[in-house]
Short mmCIF file of C-alpha atoms in Angstrom, two decimals:
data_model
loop_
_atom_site.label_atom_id
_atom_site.label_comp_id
_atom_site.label_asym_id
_atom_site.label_seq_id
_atom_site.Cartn_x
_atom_site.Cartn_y
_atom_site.Cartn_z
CA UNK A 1 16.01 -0.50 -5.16
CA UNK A 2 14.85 -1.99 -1.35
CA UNK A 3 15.60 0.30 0.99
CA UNK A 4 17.17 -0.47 4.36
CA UNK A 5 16.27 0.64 7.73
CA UNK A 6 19.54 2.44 9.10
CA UNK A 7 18.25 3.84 11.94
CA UNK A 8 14.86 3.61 14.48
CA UNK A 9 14.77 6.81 16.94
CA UNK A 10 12.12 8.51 19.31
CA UNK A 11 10.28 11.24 17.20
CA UNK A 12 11.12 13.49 19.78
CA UNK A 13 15.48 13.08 18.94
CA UNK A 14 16.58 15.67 16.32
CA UNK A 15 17.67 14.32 13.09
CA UNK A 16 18.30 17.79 11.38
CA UNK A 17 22.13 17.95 12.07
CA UNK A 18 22.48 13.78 11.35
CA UNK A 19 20.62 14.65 7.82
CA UNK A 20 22.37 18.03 6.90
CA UNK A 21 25.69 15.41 8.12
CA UNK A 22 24.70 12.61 5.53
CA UNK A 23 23.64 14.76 2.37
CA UNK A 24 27.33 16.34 2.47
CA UNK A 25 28.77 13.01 2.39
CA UNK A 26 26.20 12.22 -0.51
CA UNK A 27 24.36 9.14 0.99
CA UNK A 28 21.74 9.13 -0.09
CA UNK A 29 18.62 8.62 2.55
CA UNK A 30 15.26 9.41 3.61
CA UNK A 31 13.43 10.00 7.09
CA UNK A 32 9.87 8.21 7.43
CA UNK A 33 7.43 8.12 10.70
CA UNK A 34 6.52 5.12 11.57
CA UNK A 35 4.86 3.40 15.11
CA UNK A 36 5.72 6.64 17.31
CA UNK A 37 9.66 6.09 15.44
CA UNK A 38 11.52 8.33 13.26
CA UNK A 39 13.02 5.63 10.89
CA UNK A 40 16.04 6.86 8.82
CA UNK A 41 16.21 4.58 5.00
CA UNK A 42 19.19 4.50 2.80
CA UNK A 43 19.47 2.14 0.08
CA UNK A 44 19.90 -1.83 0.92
CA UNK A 45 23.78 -2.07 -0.59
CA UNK A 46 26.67 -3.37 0.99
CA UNK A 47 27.33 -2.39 4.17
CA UNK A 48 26.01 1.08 4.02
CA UNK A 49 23.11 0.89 6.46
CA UNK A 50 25.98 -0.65 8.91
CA UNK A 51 27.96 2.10 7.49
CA UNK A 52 25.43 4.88 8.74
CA UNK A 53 24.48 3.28 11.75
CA UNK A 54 28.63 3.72 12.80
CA UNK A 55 28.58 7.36 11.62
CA UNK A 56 25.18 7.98 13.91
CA UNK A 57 27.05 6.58 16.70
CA UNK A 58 29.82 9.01 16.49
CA UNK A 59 28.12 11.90 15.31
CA UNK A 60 24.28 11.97 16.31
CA UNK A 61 24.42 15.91 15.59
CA UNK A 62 26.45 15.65 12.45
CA UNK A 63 30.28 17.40 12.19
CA UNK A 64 30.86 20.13 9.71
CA UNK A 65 34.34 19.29 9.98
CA UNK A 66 34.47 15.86 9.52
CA UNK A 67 36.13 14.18 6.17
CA UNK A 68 36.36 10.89 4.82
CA UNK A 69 39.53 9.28 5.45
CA UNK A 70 41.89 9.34 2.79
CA UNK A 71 41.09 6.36 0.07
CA UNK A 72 37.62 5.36 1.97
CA UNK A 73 34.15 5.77 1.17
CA UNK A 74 30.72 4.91 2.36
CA UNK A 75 29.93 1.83 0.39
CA UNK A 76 29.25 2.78 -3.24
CA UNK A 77 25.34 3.45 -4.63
CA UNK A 78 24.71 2.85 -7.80
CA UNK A 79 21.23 3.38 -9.71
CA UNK A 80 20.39 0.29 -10.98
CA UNK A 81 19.74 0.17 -15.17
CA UNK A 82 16.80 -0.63 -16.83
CA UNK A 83 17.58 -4.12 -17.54
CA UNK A 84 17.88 -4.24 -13.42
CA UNK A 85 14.70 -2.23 -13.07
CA UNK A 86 12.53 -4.89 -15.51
CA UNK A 87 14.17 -7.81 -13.75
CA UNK A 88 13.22 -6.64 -10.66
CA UNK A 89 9.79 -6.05 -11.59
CA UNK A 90 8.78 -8.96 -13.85
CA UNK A 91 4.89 -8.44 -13.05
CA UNK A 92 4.97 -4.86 -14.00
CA UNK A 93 6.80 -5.30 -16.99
CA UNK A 94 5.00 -8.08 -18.29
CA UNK A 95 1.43 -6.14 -17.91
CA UNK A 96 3.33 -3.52 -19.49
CA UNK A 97 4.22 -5.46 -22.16
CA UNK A 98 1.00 -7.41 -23.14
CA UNK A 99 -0.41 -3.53 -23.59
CA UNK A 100 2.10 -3.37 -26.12
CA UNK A 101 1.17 -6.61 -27.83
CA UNK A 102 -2.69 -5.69 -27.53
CA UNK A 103 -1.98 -2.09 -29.51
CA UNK A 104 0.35 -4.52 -31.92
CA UNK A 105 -2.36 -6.42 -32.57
CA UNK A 106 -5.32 -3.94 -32.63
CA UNK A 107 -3.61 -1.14 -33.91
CA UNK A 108 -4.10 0.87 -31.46
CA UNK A 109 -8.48 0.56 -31.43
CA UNK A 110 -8.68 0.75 -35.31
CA UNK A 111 -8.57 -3.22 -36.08
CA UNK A 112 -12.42 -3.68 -34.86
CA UNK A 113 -11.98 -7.37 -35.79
CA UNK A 114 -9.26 -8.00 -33.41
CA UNK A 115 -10.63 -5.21 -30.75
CA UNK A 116 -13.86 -7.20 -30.16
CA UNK A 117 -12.24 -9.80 -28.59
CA UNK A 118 -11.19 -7.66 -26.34
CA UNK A 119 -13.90 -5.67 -25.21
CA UNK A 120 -16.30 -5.29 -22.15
CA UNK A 121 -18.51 -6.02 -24.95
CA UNK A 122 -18.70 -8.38 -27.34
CA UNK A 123 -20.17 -6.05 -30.97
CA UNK A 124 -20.66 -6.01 -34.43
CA UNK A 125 -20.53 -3.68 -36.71
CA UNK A 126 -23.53 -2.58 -38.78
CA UNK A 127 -22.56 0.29 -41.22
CA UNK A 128 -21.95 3.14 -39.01
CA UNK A 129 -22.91 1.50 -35.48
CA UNK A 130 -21.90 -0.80 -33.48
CA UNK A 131 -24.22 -3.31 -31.82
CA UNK A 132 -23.24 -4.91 -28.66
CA UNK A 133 -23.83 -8.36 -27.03
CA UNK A 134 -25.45 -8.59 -23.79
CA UNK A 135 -22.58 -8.92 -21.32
CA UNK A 136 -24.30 -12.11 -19.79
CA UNK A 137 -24.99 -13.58 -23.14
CA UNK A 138 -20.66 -13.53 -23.33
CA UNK A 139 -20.28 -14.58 -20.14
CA UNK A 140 -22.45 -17.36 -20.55
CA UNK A 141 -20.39 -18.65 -23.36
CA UNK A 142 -17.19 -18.53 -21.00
CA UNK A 143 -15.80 -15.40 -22.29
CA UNK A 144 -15.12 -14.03 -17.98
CA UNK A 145 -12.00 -12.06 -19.54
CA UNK A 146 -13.88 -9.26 -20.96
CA UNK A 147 -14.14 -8.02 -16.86
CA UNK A 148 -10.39 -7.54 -17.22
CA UNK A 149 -9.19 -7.13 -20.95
CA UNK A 150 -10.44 -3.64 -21.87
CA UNK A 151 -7.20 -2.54 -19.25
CA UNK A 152 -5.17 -3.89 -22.40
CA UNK A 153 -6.86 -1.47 -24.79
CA UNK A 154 -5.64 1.55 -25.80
CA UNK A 155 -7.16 4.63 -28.25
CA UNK A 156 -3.94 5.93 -29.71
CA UNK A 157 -0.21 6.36 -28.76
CA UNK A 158 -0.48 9.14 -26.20
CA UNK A 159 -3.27 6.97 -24.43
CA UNK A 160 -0.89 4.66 -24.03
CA UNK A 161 2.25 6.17 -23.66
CA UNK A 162 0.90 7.83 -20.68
CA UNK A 163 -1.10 5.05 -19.07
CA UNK A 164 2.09 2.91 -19.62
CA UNK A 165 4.71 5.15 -17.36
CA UNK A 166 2.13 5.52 -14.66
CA UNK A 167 1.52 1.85 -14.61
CA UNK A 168 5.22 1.45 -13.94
CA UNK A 169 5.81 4.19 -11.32
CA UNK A 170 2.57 2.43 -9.23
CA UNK A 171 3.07 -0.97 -10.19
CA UNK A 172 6.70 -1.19 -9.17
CA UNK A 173 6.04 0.13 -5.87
CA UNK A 174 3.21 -2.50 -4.93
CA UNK A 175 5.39 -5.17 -6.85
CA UNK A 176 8.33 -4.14 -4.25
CA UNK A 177 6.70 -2.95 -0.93
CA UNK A 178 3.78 -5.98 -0.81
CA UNK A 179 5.30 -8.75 -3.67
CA UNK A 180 3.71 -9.30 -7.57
CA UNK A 181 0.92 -11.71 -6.39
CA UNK A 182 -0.48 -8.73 -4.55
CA UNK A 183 0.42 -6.57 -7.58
CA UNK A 184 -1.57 -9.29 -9.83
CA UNK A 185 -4.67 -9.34 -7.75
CA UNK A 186 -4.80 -5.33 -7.30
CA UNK A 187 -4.62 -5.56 -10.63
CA UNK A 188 -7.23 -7.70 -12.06
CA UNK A 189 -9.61 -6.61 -9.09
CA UNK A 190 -9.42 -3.05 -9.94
CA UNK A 191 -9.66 -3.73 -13.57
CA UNK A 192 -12.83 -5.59 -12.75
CA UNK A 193 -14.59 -3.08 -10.44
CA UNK A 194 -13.26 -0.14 -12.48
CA UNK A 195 -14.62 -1.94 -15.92
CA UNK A 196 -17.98 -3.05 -14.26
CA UNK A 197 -18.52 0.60 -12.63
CA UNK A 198 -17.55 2.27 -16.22
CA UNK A 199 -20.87 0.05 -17.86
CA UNK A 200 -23.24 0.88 -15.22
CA UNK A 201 -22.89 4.25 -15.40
CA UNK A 202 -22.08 5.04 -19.08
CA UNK A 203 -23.68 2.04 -20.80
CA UNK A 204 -22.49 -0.04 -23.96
CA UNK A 205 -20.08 1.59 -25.36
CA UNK A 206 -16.43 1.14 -26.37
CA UNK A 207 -13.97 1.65 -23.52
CA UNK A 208 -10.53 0.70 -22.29
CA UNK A 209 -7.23 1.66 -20.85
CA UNK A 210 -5.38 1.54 -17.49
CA UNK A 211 -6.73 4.43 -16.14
CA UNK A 212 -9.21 2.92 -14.16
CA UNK A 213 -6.67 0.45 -12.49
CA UNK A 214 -4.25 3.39 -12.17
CA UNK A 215 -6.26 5.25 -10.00
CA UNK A 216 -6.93 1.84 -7.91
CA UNK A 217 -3.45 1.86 -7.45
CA UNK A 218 -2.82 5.19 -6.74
CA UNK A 219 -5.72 5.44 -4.10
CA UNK A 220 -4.22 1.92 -2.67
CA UNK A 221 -0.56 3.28 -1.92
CA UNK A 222 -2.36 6.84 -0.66
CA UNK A 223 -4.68 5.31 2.12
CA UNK A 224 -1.85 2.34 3.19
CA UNK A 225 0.78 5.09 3.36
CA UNK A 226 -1.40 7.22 5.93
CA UNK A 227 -1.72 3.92 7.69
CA UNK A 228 1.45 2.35 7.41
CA UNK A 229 3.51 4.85 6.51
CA UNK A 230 6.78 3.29 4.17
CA UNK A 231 9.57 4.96 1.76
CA UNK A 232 8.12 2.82 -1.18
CA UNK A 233 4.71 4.24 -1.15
CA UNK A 234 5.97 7.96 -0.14
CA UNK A 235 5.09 9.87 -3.36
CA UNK A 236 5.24 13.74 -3.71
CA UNK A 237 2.21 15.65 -2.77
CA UNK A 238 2.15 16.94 -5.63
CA UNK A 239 1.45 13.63 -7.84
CA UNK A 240 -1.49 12.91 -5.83
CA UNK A 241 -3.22 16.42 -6.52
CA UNK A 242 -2.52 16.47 -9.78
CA UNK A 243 -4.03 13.22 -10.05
CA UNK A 244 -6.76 14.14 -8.42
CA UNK A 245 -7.42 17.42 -9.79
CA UNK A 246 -7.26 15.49 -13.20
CA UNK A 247 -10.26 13.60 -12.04
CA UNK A 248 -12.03 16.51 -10.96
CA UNK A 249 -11.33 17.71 -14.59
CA UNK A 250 -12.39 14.69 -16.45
CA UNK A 251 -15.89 14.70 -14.44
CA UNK A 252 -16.72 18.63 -15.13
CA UNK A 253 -16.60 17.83 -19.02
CA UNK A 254 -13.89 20.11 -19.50
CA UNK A 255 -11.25 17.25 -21.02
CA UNK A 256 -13.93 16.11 -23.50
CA UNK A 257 -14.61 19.74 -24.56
CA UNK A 258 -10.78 20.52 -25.28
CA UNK A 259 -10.37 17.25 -27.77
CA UNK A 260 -9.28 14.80 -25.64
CA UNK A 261 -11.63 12.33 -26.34
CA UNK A 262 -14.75 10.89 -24.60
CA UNK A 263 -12.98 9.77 -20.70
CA UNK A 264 -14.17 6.61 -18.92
CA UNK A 265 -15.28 8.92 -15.66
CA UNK A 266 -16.60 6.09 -14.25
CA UNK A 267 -13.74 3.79 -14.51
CA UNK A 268 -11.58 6.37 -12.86
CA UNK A 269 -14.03 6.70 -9.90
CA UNK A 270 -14.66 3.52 -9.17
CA UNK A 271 -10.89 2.45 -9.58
CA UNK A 272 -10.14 5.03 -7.20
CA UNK A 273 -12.53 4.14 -4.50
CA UNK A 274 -11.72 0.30 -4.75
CA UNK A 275 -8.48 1.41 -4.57
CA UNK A 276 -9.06 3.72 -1.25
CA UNK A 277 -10.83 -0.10 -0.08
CA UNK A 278 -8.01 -2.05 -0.35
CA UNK A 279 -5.36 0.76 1.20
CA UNK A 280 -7.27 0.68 3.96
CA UNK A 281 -7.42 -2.88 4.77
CA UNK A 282 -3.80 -3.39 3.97
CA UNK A 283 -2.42 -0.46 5.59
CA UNK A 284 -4.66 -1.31 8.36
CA UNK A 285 -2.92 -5.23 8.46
CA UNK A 286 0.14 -3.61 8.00
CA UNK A 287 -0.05 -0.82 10.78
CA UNK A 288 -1.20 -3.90 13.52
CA UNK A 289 1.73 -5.68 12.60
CA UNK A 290 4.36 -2.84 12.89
#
């Protein structure tokens, strides 16, 4: 849901008694910095940014004692469903759902006939190996998606069950705070760079996922929210570590060695650092703006 700014103070006024004021009524709200101001969001329904500016008015320091009138309320939030959720999203859903079609379709990497379509490489299979095509040999015949289609791939359900809910955390935020076309091109740029850094470093080989483009977004809505600090990119400290520390992880060897699988290291780096790229130009064009 969009949030509304209900109030722009000085960092130097105290909020505490305001915020300890509006979490007994239940409003629900959250306190950003941003341009030297201490900007207080609530949800962009109704009247209830109007609502909260009133109540600030009357009681900057809060009032323990103060009730409701009798049959009134701060206008009414509801959390919108899922239906509301996808239609405000489109972008995300749909790269959501062509995942979906791609494991239909490829059964999740075990239809080789239908995966090679798909691939960073074009290959055929000769017994027990696969031998790839030249990546300029494809491109010369037109085939420019394989720099973006192994994001569509997907080795097994857990693969993509997990790729899939982190897409839509990320995704929805960009789609929201900067619109889908942005969304779209952070998309297929980091799927690119990601892809393209994954073959340098590891070679031909069979690859794919959104991990690489996860971590492009993730590292995006880190740098632009240092820069240009917003509700929609505020994520808990805690999802960043443990994203990281993931990474850190996958690159020691450790992931492989439990049986999870050979890991794309080099997708996830270089997804991350395009990301960290593009954060800071946008939260940089952002921030001058403010």
């Amino acid at each position: 849901m969009t949030p509304a700014a209900a109030l722009r103070v000085p960092l130097s006024t105290d909020l505490t008694g305001f915020i300890g004021f509006l979490t007994r009524l239940g409003v629900p709200h959250r306190v950003s910095e941003e341009a030297g101001e201490q900007v207080l969001w609530v949800p962009n329904v109704g009247q209830l940014a109007e609502d909260v500016r009133a109540l600030y008015e009357r009681f900057p320091e809060g009032d323990d004692a103060y009730q409701l009138p009798p049959g009134t309320a701060l206008t009414p939030v509801k959390r919108p469903g899922f239906i509301q959720q996808v239609l405000g999203s489109p972008l995300t859903a749909l790269v959501l759902l062509a995942t979906l079609i791609v494991a239909w379709f490829t059964l999740l990497g075990e239809n080789l006939d239908t995966l090679r379509w798909l691939t960073f490489l074009d290959f055929r299979v000769q017994g027990e190996y696969a031998m790839f095509v030249p990546l300029a040999d494809s491109l010369a015949a037109g085939q420019w998606w394989r720099l973006f289609s192994p994001m569509l791939i997907h080795f097994g359900i857990l693969h993509l069950s997990m790729n899939g809910l982190w897409y839509w955390e990320l995704g929805r935020r960009i789609e929201l705070r900067q619109g889908r076309w942005h969304l779209l091109g952070l998309t297929l740029l980091f799927a690119a760079v990601s892809n393209i850094v994954q073959y340098l470093f590891g070679g031909p080989s069979l690859f794919g996922g959104l991990s690489g483009v996860l971590y492009g977004l993730l590292g995006h809505c880190w740098i632009f929210q240092l820069l240009a600090p917003n509700p929609v990119y505020r994520m808990p400290r805690g999802v960043l570590i443990m994203m990281l520390v993931w990474l850190v992880l996958c690159l020691s060897g450790l992931v492989s060695l439990l049986g999870f699988g050979e890991i794309a290291n080099g997708a996830h780096v270089g997804g991350l650092i395009i990301g960290c790229i593009t954060g800071l130009l946008g939260g940089a064009i952002a921030r001058r703006r403010t």
